[in-house]
XYZ file of C-alpha atoms in Angstrom:
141
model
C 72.828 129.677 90.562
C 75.306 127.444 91.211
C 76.404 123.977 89.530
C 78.223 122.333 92.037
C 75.015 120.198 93.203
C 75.087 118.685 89.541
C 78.941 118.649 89.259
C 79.528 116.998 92.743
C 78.132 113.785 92.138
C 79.386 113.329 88.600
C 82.983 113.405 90.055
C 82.144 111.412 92.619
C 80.889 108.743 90.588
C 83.832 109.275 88.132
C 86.802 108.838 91.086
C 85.203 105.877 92.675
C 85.007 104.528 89.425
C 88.747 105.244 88.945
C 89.564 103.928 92.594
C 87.610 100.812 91.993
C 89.571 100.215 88.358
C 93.315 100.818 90.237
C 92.079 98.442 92.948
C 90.985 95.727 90.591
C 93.825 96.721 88.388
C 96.181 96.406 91.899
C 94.727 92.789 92.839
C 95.189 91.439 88.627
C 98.745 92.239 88.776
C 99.216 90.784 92.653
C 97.305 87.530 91.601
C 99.601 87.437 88.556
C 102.377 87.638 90.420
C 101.325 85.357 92.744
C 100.678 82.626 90.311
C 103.783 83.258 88.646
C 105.914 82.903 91.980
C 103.912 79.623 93.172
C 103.971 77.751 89.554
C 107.230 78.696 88.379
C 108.868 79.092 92.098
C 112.433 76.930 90.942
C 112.657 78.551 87.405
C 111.795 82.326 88.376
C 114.052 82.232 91.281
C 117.315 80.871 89.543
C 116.324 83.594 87.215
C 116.253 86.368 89.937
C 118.824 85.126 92.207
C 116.042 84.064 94.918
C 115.409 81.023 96.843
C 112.273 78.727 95.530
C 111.267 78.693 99.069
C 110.711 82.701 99.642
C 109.318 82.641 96.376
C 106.765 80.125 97.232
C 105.644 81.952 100.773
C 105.502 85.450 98.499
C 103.169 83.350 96.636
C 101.209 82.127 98.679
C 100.982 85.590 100.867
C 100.567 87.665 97.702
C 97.586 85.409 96.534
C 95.511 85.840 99.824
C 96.297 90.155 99.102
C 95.651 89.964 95.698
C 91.822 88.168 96.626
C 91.325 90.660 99.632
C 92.012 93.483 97.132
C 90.084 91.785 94.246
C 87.174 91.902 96.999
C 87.416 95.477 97.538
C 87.627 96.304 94.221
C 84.517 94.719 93.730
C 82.511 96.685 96.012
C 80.347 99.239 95.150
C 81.384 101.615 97.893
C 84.882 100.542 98.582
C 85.233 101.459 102.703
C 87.933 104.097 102.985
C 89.617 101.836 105.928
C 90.105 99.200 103.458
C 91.533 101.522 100.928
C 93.722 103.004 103.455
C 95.423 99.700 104.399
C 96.008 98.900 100.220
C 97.494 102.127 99.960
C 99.764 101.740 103.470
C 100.222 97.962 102.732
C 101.553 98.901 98.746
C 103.711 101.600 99.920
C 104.930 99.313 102.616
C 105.647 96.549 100.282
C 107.823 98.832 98.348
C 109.768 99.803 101.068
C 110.234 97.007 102.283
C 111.654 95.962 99.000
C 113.705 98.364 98.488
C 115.548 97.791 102.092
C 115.406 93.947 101.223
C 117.732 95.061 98.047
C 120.150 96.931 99.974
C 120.092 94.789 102.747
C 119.524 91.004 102.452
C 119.024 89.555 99.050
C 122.007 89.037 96.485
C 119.782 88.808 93.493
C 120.995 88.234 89.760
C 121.024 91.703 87.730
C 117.583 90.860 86.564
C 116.408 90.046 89.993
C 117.745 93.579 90.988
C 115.912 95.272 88.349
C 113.019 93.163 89.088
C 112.896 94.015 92.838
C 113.154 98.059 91.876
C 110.679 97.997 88.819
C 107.792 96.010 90.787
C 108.487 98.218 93.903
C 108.289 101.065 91.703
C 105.234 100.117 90.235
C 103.541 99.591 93.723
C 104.800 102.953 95.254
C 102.871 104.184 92.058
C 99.616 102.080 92.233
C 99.742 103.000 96.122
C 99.608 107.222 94.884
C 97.241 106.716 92.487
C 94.981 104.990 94.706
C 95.318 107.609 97.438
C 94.548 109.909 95.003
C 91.326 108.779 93.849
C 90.533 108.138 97.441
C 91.162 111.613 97.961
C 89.030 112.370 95.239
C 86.291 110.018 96.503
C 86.440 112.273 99.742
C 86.588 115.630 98.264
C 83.402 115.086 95.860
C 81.307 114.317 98.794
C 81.872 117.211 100.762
C-alpha cells in the first residue's frame, strides 16, 4: 500500500500555503517601500543620492505592484500565470537594478548599498517563490 494519496495533498496544502505567505510577504515589503519612497521622496533621496522625482514615480509604480501582489496573495488558489509574472517581474526588477547601478545612477554609498541589498532581496523573494510554485506543481501530479 502506498501513502502517497495521503502525503500528496498535505504538501500541497503546505507549499501553497508557503507561496501564498512569500507573496503576501513580497507585496508588505513593496507597499512599504512604496510608502516610504512617496512620503519621504526629498529626504530618502538626498539620503541615497536619487532624485525626489524618480523616487516619487517608483512610488507610485511600486504601490500599484505591491496591491496586485497583495491580491494574489490573497487568493486561495493563486493562478500559476500570476505567480509566474511576480517571479519574472522580481527577478526583472533586480536586474534591472543592478544595470541601473553600473550604468545610470551616481548614488551616495548608502544609496549603492541600498540599490544591491533590495535587489538582492528580490532576486531572493523571486527563488523562493518559484520554488514553492514548483512545489505547488509537483504535489499535484
Amino acid at each position: 500500500m502506498s501513502t502517497t494519496p495521503i502525503a500528496a495533498p498535505a504538501r500541497t496544502v503546505e507549499a501553497r500555503r508557503t507561496l501564498r505567505r512569500l507573496l503576501a510577504l513580497d507585496a508588505v515589503v513593496t507597499g512599504a517601500n512604496a510608502l516610504a519612497y512617496l512620503a519621504l521622496s526629498g529626504p530618502l533621496g538626498r539620503f541615497l543620492g536619487a532624485g525626489s522625482g524618480l523616487l516619487l514615480a517608483l512610488g507610485a509604480f511600486l504601490a500599484l505592484y505591491a496591491a496586485g501582489v497583495g491580491l494574489l496573495a490573497a487568493r486561495p488558489h493563486p493562478p500559476t500565470a500570476g505567480v509566474r509574472v511576480v517571479v519574472e517581474a522580481n527577478l526583472a526588477w533586480a536586474a534591472v537594478s543592478f544595470a541601473a547601478l553600473a550604468l545610470w545612477l551616481s548614488p551616495t554609498t548608502a544609496g549603492a548599498v541600498w540599490t544591491v541589498l533590495q535587489a538582492l532581496v528580490v532576486a531572493g523573494l523571486a527563488f523562493a517563490q518559484y520554488g514553492s510554485l514548483r512545489g505547488c506543481q509537483s504535489s499535484q501530479v
